[in-house]
CSV table of C-alpha atoms in Angstrom, one decimal:
chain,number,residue,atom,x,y,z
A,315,UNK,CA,31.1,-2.1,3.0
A,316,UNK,CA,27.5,-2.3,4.7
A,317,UNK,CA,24.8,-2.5,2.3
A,318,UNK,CA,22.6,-0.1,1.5
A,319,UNK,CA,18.6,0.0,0.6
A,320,UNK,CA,19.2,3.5,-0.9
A,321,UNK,CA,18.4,2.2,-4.6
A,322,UNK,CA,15.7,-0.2,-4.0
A,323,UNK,CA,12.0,-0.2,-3.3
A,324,UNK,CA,11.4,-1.4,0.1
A,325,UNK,CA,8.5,-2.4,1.9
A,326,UNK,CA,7.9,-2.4,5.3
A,327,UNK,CA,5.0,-5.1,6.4
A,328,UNK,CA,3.6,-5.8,9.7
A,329,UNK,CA,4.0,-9.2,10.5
A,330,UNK,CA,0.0,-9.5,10.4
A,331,UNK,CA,-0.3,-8.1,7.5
A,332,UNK,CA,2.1,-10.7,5.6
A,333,UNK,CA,0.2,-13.7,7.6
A,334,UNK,CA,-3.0,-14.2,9.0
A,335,UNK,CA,-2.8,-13.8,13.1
A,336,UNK,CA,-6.3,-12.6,13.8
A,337,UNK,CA,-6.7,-15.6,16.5
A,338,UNK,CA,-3.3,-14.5,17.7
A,339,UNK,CA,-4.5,-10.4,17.6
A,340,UNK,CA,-7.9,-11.8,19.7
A,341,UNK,CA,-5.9,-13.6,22.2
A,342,UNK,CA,-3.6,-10.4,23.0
A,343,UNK,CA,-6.2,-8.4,23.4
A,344,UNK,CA,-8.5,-10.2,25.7
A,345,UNK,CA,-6.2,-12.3,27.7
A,346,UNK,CA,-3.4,-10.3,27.4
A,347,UNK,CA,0.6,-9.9,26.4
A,348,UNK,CA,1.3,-13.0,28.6
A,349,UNK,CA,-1.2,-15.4,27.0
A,350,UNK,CA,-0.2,-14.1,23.6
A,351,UNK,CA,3.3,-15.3,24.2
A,352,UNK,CA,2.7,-18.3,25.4
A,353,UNK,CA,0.3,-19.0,22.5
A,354,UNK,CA,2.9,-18.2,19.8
A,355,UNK,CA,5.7,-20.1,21.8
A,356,UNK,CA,3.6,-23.2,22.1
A,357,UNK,CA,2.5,-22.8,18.4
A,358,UNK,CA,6.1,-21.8,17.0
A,359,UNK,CA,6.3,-25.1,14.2
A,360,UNK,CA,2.4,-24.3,13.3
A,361,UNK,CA,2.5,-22.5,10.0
A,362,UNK,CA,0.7,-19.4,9.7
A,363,UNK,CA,-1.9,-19.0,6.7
A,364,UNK,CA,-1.4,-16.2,4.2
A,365,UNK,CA,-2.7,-12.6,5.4
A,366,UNK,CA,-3.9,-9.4,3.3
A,367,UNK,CA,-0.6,-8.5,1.9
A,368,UNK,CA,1.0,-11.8,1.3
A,369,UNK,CA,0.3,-11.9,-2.3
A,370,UNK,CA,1.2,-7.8,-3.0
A,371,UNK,CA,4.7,-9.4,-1.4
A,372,UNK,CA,5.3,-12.5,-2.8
A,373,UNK,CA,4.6,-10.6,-6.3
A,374,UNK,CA,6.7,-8.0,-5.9
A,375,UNK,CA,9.5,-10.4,-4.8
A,376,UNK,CA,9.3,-12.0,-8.0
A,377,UNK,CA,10.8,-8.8,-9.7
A,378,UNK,CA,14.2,-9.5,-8.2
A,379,UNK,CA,14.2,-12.3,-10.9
A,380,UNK,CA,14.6,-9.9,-13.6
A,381,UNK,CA,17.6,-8.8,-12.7
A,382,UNK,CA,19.5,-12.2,-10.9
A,383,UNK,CA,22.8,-9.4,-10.2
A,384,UNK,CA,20.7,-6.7,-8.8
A,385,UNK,CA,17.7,-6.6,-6.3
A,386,UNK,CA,14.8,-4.5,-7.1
A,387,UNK,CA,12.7,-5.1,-4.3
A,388,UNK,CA,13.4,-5.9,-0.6
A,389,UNK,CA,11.0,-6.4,2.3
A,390,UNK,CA,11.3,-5.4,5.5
A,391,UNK,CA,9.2,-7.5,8.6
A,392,UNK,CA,8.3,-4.8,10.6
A,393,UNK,CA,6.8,-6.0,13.9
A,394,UNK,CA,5.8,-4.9,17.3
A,395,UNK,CA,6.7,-8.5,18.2
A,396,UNK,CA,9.4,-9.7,20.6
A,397,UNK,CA,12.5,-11.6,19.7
A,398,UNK,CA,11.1,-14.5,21.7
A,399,UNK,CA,7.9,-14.6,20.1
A,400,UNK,CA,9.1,-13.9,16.6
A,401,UNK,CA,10.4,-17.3,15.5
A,402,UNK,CA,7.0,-18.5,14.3
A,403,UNK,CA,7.2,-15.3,11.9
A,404,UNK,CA,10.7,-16.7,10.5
A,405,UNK,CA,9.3,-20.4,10.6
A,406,UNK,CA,6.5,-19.0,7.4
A,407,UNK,CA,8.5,-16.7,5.8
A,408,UNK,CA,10.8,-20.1,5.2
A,409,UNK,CA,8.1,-22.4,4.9
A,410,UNK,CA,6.3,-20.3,2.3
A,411,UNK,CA,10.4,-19.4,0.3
A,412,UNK,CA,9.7,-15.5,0.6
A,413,UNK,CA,13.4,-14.1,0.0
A,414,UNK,CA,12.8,-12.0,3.2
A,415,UNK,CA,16.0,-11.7,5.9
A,416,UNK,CA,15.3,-8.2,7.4
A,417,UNK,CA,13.2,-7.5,10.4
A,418,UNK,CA,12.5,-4.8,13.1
A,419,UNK,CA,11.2,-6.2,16.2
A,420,UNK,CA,10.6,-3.4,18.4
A,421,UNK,CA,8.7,-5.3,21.7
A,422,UNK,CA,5.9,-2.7,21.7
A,423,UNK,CA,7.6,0.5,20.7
A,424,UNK,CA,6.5,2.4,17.7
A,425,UNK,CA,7.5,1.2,14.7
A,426,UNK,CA,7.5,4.5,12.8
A,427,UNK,CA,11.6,5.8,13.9
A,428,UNK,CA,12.7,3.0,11.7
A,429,UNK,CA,10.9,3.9,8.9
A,430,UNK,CA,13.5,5.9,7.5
A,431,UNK,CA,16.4,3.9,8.8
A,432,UNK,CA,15.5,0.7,6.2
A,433,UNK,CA,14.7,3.5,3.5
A,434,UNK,CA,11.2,2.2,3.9
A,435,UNK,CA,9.0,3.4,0.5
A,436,UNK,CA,5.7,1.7,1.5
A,437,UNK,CA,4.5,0.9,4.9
A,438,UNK,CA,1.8,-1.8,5.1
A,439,UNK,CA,-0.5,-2.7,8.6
A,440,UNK,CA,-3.4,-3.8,9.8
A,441,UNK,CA,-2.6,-1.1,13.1
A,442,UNK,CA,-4.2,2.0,12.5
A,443,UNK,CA,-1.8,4.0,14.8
A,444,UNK,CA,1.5,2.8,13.0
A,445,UNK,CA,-0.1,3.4,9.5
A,446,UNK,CA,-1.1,7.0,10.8
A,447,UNK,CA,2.7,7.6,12.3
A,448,UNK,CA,4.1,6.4,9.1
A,449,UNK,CA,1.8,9.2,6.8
A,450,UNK,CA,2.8,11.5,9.4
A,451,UNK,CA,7.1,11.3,8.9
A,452,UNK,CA,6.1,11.4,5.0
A,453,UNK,CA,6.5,7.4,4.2
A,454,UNK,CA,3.7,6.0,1.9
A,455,UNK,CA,1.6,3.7,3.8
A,456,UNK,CA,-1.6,2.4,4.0
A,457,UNK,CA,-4.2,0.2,7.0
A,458,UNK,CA,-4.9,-2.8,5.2
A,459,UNK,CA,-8.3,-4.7,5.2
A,460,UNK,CA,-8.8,-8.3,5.7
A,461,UNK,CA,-9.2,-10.2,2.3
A,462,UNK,CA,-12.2,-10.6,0.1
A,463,UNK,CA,-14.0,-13.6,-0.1
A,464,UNK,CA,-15.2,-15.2,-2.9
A,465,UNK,CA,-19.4,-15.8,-2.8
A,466,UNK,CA,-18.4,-19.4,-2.0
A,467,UNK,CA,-16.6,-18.0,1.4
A,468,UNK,CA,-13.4,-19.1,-0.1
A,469,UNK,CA,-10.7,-16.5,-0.4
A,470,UNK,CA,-9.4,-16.2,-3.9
A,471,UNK,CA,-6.0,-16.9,-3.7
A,472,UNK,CA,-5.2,-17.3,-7.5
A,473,UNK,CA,-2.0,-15.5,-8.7
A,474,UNK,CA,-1.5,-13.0,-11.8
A,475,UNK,CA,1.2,-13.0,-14.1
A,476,UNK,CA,1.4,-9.6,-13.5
A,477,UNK,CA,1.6,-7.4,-9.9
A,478,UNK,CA,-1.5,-4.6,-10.4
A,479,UNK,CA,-1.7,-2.0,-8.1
A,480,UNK,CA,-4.7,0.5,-8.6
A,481,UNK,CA,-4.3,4.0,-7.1
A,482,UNK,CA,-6.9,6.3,-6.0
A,483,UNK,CA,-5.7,10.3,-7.4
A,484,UNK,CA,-6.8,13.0,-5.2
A,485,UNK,CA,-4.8,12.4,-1.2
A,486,UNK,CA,-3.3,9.5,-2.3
A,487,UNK,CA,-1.1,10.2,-5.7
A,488,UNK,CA,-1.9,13.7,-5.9
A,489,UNK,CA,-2.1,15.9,-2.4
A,490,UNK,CA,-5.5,16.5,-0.3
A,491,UNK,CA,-5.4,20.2,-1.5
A,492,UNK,CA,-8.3,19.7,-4.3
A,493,UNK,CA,-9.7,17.1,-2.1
A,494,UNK,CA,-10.0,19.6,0.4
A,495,UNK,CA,-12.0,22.5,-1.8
A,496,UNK,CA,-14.7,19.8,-2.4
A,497,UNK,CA,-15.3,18.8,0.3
A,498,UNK,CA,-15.6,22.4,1.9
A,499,UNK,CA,-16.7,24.6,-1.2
A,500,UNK,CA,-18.6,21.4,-3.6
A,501,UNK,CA,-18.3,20.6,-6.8
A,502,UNK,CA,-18.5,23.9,-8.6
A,503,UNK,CA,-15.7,25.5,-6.7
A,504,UNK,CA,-14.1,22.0,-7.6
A,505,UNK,CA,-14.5,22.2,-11.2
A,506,UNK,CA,-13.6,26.0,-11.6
A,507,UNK,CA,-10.3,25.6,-9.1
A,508,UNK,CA,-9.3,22.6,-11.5
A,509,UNK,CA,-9.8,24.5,-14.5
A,510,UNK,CA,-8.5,27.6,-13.9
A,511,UNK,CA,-5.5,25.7,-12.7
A,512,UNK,CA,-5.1,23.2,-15.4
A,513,UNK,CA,-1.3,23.8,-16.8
A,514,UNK,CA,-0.6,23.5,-13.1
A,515,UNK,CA,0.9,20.4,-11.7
A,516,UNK,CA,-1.1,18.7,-9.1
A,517,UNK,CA,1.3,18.8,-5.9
A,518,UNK,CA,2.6,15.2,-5.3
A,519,UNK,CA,0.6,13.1,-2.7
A,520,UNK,CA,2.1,10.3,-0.4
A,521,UNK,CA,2.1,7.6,-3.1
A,522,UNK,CA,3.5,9.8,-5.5
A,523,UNK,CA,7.3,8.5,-4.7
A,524,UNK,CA,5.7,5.1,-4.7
A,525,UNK,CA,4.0,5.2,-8.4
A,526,UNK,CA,7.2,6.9,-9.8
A,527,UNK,CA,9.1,3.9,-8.8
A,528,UNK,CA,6.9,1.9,-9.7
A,529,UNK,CA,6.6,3.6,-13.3
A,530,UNK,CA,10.7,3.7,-13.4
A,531,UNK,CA,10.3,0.0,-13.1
A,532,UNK,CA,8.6,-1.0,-15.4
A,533,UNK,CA,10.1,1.9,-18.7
A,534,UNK,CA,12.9,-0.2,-18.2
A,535,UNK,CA,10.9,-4.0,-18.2
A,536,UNK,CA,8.8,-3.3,-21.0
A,537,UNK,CA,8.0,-6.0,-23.8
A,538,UNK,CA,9.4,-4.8,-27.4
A,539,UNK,CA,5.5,-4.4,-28.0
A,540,UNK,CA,5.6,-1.9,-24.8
A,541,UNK,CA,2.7,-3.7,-23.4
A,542,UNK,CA,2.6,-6.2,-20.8
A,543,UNK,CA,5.3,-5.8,-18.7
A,544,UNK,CA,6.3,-6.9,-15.1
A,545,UNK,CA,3.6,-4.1,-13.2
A,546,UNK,CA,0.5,-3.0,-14.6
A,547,UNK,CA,-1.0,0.2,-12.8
A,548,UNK,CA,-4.6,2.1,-12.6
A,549,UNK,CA,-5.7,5.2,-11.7
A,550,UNK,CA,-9.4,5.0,-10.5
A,551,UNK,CA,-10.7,8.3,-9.8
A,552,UNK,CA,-13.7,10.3,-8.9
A,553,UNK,CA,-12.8,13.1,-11.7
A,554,UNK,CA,-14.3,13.8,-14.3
A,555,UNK,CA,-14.3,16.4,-17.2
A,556,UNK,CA,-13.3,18.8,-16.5
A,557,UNK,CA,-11.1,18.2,-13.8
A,558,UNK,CA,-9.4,15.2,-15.9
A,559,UNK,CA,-7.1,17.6,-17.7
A,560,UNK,CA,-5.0,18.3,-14.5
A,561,UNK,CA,-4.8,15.2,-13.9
A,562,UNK,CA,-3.4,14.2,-17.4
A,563,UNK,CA,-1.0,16.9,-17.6
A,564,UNK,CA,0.6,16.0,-14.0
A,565,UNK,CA,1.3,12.6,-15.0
A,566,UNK,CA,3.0,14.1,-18.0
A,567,UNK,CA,5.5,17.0,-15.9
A,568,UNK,CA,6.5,13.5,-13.9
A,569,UNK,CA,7.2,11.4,-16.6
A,570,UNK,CA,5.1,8.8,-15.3
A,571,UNK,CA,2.7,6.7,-17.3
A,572,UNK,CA,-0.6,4.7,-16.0
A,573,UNK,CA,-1.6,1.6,-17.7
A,574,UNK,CA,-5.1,2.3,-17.5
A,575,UNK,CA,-7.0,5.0,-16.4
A,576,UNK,CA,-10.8,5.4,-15.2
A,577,UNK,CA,-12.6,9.0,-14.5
A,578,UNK,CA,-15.3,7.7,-12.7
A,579,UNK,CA,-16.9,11.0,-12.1
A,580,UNK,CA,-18.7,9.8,-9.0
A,581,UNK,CA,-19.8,6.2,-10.0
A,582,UNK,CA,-18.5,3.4,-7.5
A,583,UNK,CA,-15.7,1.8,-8.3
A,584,UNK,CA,-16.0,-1.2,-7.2
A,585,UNK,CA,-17.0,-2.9,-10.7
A,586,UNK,CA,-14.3,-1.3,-11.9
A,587,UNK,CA,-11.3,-2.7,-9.7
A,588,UNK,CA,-12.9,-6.2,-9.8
A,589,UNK,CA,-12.3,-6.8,-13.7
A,590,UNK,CA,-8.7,-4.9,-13.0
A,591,UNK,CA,-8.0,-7.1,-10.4
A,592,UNK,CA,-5.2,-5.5,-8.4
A,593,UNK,CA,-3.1,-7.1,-5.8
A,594,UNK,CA,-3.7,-3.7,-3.7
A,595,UNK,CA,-6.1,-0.4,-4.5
A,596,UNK,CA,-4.9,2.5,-2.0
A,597,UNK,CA,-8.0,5.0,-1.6
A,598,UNK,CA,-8.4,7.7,1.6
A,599,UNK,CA,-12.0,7.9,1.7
A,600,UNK,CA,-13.2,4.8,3.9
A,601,UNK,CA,-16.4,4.7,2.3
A,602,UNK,CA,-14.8,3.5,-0.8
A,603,UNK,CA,-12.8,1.2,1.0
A,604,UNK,CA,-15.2,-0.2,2.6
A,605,UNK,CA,-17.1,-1.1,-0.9
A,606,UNK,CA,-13.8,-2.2,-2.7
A,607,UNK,CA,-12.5,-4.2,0.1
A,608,UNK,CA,-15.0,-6.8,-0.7
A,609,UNK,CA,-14.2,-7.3,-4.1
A,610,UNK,CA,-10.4,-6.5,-4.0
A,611,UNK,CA,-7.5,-6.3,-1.1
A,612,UNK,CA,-7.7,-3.0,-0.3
A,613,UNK,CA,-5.8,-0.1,2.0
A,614,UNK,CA,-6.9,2.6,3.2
A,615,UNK,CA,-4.3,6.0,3.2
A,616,UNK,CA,-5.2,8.4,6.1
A,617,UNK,CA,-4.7,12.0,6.0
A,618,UNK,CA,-1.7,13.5,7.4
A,619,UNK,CA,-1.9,15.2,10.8
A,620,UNK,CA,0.1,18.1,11.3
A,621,UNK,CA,1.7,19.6,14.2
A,622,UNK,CA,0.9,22.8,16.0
A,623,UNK,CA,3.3,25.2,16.0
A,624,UNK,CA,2.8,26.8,19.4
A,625,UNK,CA,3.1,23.4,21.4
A,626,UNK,CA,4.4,20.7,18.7
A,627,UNK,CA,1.0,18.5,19.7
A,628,UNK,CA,-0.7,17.0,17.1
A,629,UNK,CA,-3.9,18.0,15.3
């Protein structure tokens, strides 16, 4: 019987987001697809170095070992590359023991008609365009940003016992729709909208799917003290009282619990994620990626675009 991903979390990962191909990226796009192939053909048994998502990955991996019977995770190499040019992709993946033996190679079409083919629950890229096709057929993804450095230049590559994954709330958890008052009506209007609606659930956002799996995962990989399991998640958000109450009572209605939770009520967050230390924070607004992304790995979830209804374009 063929085997399905219908049970599983999968991730989807550009092939430069799992490994570092920035020379490789410069050389396509100033000399061109030719010299690009020839590069990576001539430079097939070079191993590539570790890229922006290669630790999220090789973490998440590692929760297939709690269950040696029955995979939890599965990745999914998911490349504009060609077949001919992909074999230095294959050559890390082995060299670095990533149990990963699915791939779409689409030779420069768009990656995002696969998306739900692999059952694909988080997207990952360092290609705005795919990331922004993948928000816009409903699959959790984010445009990743190259790695922090340590002060020494050095990039920290030390490894946590645990995978942590910190989560912006409002148009990344929880949908734009409070998002959207704020930033068109301020803070008052905010506050009041939020309160008056408190007993109502938040509507779910594009990681929403995401941090239930996530939160299913880990009920059922709990220690007997019911700390410290396999995941450890935050919720780092601009709220504040009173707007925290929605928040708390959402989490609830899903049946999803967060590890830790910060109501930063406008301070940066930046402090913050750097003595959480997550393998990945997902935020939408790029100014506070942009400050986080040089303490932690960081992604960046873009707004969905909708579609006209008169001519089906895009807006």
């Amino acid at each position: 019987m063929p085997v399905s991903l219908a049970k599983l979390l999968v991730v989807g990962i550009s092939s430069r987001a799992l490994f570092d191909l920035e020379a490789e990226e410069a050389i396509f796009r100033t000399q061109g697809l030719a010299a690009y192939q020839q590069h990576q053909l001539l430079n097939e048994n070079q191993i590539l170095k570790p890229g922006a998502a290669f630790a999220l990955v090789r973490a998440l991996l590692k929760l297939n070992r709690l269950t040696p019977d029955q995979r939890l995770v599965e990745v999914v190499i998911m490349s504009r590359n060609s077949t001919e040019t992909s074999m230095r992709i294959f050559n890390a993946i082995k060299h670095y023991e990533l149990d990963i033996t699915r791939a779409v190679l689409s030779g420069g079409a768009s990656l995002a008609p696969y998306l739900h083919a692999f059952n694909v629950s988080l997207f990952l890229s360092l290609h705005e365009d795919d990331v922004q096709a993948a928000i816009n057929s409903d699959t959790a993804a984010a445009l990743l940003y190259q790695m922090p450095t340590q002060q020494n230049g050095q990039r920290d590559s030390e490894e946590l016992d645990q995978i942590r994954i910190a989560f912006d709330g409002d148009a990344v958890i929880f949908s734009d729709e409070s998002e959207r008052i704020f930033q068109t009506k301020g803070i008052e209007a905010f506050e009041r909208h939020e309160r008056e609606n408190a007993l109502k659930p938040l509507p779910e956002g594009p990681f929403a799917r995401l941090l239930m799996a996530l939160s299913f995962i880990q009920s059922n990989f709990k220690n007997p003290d019911g700390r410290a399991g396999p995941i450890r998640t935050a919720l780092v958000t601009a709220r504040s009282s009173p707007a925290h109450e929605r928040v708390i009572r959402t989490l609830r209605a899903w049946n999803v619990t967060i590890d830790e939770t910060f109501f930063m009520g406008g301070v940066a967050k930046s402090d913050v994620l750097a003595a959480f230390r997550p393998h990945m924070f997902f935020d939408d607004q790029p100014g506070h990626c942009d400050h986080a992304s040089r303490h932690v790995q960081t992604g960046r979830v873009p707004i969905k675009r909708q579609k006209k209804k008169d001519d089906g374009g895009e807006i």
